[in-house]
Tab-separated table of C-alpha atoms in Angstrom:
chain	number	residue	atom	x	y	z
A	1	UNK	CA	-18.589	37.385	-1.017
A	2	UNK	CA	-20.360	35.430	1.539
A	3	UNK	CA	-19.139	33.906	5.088
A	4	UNK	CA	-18.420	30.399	2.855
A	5	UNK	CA	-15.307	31.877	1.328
A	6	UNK	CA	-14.048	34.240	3.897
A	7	UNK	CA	-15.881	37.122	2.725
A	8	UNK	CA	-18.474	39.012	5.268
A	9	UNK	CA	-21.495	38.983	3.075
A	10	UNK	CA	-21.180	41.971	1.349
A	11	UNK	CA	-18.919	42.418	-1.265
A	12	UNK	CA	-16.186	45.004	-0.622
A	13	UNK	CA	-12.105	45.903	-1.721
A	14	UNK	CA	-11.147	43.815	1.585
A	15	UNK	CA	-13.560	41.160	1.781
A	16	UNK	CA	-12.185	38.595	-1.262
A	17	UNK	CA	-12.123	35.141	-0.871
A	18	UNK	CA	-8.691	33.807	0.352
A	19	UNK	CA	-7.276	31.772	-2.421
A	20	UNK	CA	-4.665	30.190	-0.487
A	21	UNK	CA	-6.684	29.381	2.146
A	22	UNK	CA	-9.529	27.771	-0.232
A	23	UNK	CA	-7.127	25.917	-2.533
A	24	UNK	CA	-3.681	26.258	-0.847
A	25	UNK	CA	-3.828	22.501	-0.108
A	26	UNK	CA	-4.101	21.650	-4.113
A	27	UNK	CA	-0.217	21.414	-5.451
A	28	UNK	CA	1.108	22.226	-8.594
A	29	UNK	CA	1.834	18.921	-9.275
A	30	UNK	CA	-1.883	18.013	-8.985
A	31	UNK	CA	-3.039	20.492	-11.385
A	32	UNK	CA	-0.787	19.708	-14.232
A	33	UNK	CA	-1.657	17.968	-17.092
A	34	UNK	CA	-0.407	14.136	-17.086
A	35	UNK	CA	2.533	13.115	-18.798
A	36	UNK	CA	2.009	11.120	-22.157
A	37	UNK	CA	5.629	10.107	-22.579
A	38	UNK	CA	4.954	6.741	-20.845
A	39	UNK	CA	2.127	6.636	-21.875
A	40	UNK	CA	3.022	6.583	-25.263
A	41	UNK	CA	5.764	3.933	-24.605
A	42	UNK	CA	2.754	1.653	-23.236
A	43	UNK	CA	1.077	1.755	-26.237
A	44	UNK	CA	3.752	0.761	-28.185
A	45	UNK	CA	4.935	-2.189	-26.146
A	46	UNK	CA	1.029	-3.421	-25.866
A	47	UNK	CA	0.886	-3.062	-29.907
A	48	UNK	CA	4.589	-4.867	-30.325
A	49	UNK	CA	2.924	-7.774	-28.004
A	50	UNK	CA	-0.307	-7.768	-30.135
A	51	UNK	CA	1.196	-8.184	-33.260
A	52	UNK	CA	3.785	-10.851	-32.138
A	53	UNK	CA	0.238	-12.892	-30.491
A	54	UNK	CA	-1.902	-12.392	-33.467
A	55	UNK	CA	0.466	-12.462	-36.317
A	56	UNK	CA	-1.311	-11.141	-38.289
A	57	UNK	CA	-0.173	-10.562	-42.568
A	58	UNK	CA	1.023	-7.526	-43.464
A	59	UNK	CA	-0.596	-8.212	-47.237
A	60	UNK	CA	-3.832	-8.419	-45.362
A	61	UNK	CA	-4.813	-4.624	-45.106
A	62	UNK	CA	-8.021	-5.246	-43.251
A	63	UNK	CA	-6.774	-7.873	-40.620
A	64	UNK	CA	-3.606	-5.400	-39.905
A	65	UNK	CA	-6.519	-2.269	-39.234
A	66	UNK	CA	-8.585	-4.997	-37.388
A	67	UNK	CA	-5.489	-5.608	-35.010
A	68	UNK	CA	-4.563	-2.081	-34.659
A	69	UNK	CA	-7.795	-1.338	-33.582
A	70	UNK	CA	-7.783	-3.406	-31.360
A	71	UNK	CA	-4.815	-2.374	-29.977
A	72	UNK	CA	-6.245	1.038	-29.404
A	73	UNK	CA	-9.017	-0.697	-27.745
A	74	UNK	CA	-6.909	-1.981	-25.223
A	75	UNK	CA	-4.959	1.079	-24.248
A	76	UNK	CA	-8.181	2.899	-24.517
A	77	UNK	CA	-9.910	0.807	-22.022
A	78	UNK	CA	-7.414	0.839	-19.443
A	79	UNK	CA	-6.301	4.711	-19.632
A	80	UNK	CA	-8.848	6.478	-21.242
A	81	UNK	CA	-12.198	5.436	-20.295
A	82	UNK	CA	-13.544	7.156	-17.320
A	83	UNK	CA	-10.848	10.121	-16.779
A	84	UNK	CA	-11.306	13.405	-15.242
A	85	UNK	CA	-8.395	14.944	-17.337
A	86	UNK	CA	-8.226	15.068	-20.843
A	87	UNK	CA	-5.313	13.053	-22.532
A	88	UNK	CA	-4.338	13.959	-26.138
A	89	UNK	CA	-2.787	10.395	-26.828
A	90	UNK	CA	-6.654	9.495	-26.421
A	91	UNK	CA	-7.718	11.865	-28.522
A	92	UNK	CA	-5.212	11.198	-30.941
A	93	UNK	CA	-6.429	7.679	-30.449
A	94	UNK	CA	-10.691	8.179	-31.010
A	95	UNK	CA	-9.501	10.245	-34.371
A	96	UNK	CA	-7.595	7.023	-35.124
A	97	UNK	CA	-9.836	4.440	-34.861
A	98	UNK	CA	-12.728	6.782	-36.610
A	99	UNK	CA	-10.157	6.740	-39.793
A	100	UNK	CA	-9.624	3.145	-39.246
A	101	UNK	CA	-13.058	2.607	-39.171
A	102	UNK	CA	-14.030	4.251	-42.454
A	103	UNK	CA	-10.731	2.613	-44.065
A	104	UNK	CA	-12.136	-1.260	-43.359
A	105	UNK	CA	-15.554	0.087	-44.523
A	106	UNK	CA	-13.913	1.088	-48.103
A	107	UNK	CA	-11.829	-1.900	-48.050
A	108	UNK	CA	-15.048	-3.950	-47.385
A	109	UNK	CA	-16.687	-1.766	-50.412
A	110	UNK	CA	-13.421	-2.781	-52.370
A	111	UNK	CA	-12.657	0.957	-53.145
A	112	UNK	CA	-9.331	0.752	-51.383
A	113	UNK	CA	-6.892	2.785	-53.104
């Protein structure tokens, strides 16, 4: 291990990097994964607003996937886009809007079932 990480150069049983000292200032806290709980809550309250702006007709299958996508959208653009950490909500989400997206192509086809 070289000078960098505490070591002396040459690798030996006493010469290990000092983990504490390298990372000691990195809490727990920090290197937890976030929690989804509100964000989950968000995305419900942004696709109850949606759906009372847009109204849209719960007969109409492809306006209803149109408006839930773009829900998804939304939420994705504001908490998924651009993040470090890996949120399964926005995974969850990207699977979504992939089945969406082949659903309005089969209801465009008219081979909805």
């Amino acid at each position: 291990w070289g000078p960098l990480v505490g070591g002396e150069g040459l690798r030996g049983p006493l010469d290990t990097p000092d983990v504490d000292l390298r990372f000691g200032h990195l809490s727990e806290e920090a290197l937890r994964k976030p929690d989804e709980a509100p964000l989950e809550e968000e995305l419900e309250t942004m696709a109850d607003a949606h759906f009372e702006t847009v109204e849209v007709d719960a007969d109409d299958e492809a306006a209803y996937m149109a408006a839930e996508m773009d829900v998804y959208e939304m939420f994705a653009a504001k908490h998924c886009a651009g993040r470090q950490a890996r949120i399964k909500l926005c995974e969850e989400l990207r699977a979504r809007v992939k089945d969406l997206g082949v659903a309005r192509a089969e209801a465009a086809d008219g081979d909805v079932r």
